mmCIF file of N, CA and C in Angstrom:
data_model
loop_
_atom_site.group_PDB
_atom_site.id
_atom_site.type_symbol
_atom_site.label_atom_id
_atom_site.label_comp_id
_atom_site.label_asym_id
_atom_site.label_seq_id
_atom_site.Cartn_x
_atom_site.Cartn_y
_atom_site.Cartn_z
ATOM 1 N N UNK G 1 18.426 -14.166 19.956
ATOM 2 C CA UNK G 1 18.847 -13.272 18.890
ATOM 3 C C UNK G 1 17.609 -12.654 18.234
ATOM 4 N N UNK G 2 18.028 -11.628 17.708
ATOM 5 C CA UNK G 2 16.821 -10.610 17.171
ATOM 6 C C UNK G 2 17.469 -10.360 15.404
ATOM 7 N N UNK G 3 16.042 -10.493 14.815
ATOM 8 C CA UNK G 3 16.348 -9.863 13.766
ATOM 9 C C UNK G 3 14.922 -8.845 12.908
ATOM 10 N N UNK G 4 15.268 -8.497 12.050
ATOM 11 C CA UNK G 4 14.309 -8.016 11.428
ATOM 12 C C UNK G 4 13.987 -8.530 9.691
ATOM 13 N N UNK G 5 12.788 -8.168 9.968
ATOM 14 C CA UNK G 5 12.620 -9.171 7.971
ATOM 15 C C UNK G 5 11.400 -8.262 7.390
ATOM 16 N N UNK G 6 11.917 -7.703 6.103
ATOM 17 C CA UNK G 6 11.536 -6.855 5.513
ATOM 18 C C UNK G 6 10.138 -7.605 4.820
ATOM 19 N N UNK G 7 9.051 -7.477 4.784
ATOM 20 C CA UNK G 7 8.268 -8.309 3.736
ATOM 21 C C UNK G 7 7.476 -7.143 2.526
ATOM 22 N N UNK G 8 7.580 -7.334 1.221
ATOM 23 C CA UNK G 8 7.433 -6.286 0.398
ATOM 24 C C UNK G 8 6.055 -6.993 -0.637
ATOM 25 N N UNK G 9 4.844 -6.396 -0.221
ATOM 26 C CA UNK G 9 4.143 -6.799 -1.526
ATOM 27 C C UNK G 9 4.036 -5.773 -2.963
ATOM 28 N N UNK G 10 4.554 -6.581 -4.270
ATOM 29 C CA UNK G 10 4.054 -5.732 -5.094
ATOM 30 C C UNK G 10 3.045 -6.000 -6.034
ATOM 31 N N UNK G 11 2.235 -5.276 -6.372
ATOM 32 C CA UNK G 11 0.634 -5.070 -6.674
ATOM 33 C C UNK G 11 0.858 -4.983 -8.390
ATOM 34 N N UNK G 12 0.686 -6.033 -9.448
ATOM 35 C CA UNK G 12 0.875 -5.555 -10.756
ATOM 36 C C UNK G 12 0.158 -4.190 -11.667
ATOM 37 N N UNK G 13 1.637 -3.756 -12.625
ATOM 38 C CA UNK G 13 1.670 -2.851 -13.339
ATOM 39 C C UNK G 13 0.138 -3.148 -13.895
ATOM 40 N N UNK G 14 0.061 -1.511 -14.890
ATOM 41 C CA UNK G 14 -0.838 -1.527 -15.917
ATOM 42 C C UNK G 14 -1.327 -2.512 -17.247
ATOM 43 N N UNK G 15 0.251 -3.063 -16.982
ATOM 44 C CA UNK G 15 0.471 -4.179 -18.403
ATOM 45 C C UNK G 15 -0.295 -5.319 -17.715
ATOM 46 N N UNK G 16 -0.744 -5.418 -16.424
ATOM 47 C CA UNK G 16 -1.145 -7.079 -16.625
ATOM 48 C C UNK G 16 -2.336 -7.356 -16.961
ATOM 49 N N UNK G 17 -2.607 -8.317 -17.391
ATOM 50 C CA UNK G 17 -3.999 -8.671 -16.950
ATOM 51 C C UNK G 17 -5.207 -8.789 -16.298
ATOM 52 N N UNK G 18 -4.980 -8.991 -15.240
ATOM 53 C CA UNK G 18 -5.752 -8.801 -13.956
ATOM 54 C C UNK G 18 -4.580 -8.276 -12.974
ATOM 55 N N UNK G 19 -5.811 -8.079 -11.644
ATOM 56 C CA UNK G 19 -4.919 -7.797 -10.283
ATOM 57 C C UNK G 19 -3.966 -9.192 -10.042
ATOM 58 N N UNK G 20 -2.627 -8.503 -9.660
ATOM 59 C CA UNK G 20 -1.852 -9.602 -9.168
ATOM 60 C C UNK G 20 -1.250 -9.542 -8.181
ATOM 61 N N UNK G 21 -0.589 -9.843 -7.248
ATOM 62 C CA UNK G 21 0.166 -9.977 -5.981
ATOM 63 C C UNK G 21 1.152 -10.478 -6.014
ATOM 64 N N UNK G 22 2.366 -10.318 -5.965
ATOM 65 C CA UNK G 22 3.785 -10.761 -4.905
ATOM 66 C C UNK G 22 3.950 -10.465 -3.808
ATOM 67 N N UNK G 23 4.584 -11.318 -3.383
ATOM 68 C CA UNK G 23 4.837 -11.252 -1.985
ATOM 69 C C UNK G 23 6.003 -11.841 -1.931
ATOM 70 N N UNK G 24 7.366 -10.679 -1.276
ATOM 71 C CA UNK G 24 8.718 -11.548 -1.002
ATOM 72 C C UNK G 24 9.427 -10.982 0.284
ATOM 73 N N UNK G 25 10.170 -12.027 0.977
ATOM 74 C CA UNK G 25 10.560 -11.408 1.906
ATOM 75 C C UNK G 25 11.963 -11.582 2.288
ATOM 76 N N UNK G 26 12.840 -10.540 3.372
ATOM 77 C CA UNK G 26 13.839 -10.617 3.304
ATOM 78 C C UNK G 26 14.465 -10.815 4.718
ATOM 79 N N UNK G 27 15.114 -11.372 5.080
ATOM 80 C CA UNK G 27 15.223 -11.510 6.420
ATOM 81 C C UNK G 27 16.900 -11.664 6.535
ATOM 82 N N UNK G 28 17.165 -11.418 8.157
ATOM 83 C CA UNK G 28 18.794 -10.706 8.382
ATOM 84 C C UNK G 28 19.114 -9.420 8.693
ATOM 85 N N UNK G 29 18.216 -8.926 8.689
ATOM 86 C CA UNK G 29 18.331 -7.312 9.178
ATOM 87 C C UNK G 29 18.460 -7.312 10.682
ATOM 88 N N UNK G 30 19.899 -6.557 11.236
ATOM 89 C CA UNK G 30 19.816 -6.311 12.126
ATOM 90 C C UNK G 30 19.059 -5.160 13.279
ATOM 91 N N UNK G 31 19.051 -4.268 12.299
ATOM 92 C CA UNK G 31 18.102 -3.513 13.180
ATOM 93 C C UNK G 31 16.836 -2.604 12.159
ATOM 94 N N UNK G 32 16.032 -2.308 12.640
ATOM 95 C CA UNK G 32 14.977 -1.560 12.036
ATOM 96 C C UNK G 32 15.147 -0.885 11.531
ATOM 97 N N UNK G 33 16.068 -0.027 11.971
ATOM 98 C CA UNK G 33 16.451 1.062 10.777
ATOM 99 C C UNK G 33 17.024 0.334 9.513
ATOM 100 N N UNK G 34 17.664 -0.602 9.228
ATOM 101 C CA UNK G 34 18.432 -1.047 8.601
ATOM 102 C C UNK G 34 16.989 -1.999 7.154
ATOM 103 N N UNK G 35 16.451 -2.167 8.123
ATOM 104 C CA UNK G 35 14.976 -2.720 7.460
ATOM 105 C C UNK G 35 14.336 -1.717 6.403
ATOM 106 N N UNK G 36 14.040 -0.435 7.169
ATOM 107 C CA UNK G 36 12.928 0.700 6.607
ATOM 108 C C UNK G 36 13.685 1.291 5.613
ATOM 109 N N UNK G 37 15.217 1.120 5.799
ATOM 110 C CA UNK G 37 16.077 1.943 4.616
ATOM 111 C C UNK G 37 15.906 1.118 3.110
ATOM 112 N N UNK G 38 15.960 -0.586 3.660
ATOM 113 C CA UNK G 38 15.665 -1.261 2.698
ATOM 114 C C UNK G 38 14.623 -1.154 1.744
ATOM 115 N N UNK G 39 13.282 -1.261 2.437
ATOM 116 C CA UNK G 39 12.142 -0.995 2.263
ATOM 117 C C UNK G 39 11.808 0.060 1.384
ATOM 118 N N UNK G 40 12.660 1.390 1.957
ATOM 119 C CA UNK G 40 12.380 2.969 1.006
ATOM 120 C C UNK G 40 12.880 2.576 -0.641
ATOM 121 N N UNK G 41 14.200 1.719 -0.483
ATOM 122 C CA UNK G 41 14.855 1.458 -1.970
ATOM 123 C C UNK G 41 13.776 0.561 -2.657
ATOM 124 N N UNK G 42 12.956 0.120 -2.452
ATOM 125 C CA UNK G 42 11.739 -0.469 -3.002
ATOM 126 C C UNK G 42 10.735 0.179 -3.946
ATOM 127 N N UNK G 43 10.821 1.811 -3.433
ATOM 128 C CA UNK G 43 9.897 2.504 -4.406
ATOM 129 C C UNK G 43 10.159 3.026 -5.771
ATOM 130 N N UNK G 44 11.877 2.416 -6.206
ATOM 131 C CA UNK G 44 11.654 2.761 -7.776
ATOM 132 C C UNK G 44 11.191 1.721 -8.436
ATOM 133 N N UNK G 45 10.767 0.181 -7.523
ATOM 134 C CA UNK G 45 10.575 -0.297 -8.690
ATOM 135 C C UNK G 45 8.402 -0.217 -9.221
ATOM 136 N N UNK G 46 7.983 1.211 -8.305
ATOM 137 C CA UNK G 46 6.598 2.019 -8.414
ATOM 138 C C UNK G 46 6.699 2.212 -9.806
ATOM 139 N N UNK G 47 7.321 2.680 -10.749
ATOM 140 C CA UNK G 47 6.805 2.545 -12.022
ATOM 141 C C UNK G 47 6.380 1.456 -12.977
ATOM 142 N N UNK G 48 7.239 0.264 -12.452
ATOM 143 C CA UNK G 48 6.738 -0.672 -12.984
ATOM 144 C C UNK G 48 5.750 -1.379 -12.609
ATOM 145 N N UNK G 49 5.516 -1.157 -11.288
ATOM 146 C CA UNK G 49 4.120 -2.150 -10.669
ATOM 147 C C UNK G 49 3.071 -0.906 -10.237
ATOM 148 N N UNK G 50 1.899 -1.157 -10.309
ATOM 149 C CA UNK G 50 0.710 -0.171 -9.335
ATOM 150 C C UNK G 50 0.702 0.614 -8.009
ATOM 151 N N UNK G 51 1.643 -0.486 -7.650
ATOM 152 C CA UNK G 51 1.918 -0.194 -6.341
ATOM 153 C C UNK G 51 2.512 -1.172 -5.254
ATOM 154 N N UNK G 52 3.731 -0.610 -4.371
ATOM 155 C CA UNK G 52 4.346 -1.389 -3.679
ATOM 156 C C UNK G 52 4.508 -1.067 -2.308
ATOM 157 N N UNK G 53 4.285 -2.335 -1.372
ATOM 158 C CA UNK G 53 4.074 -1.695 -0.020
ATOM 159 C C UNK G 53 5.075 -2.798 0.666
ATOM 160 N N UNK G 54 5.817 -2.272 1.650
ATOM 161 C CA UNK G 54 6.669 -2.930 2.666
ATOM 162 C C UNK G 54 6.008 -2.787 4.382
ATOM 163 N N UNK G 55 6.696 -3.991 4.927
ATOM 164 C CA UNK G 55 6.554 -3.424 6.482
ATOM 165 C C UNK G 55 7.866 -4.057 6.990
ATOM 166 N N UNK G 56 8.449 -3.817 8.310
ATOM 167 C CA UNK G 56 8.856 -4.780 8.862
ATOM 168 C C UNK G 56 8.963 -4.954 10.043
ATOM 169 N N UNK G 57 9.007 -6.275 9.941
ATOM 170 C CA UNK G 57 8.201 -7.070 11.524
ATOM 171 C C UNK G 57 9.950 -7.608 12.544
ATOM 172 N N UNK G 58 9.927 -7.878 13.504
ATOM 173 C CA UNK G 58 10.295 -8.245 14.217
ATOM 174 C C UNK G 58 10.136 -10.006 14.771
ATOM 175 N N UNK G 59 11.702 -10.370 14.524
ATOM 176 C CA UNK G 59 11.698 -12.086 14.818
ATOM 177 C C UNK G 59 12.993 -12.494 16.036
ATOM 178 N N UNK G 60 11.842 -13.017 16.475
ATOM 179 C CA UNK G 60 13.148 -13.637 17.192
ATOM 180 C C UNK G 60 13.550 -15.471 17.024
ATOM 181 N N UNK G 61 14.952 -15.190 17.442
ATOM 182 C CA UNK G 61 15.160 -16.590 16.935
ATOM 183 C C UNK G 61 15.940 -17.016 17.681
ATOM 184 N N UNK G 62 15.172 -18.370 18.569
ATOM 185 C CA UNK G 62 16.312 -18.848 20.091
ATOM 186 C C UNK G 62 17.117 -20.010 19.560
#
């Protein structure tokens, strides 16, 4: 079986303190497209953080 898993880092807003990092990920996606659509809905939450970046990778699972 194949799936896909979205992994999204976001980079903290102006408000923080220092540089910060998240990292979360989402997995169950059946196909890639289904991933990158996810991924695009990710960029409103750009006002609140510096900046947010997705990829997604490919898993398989026997």
């Amino acid at each position: 079986m194949i799936e896909f898993v979205l992994i999204i880092a976001f980079y903290a807003g102006p408000v923080a303190k220092s540089d910060a990092v998240s990292i979360a990920s989402v997995p169950g996606f059946s196909t890639h497209a289904e991933c990158l659509a996810a991924g695009k809905e990710t960029s409103s939450f750009a006002t609140l953080m510096k900046k947010v970046n997705y990829v997604c990778v490919k898993r398989t699972i026997q």
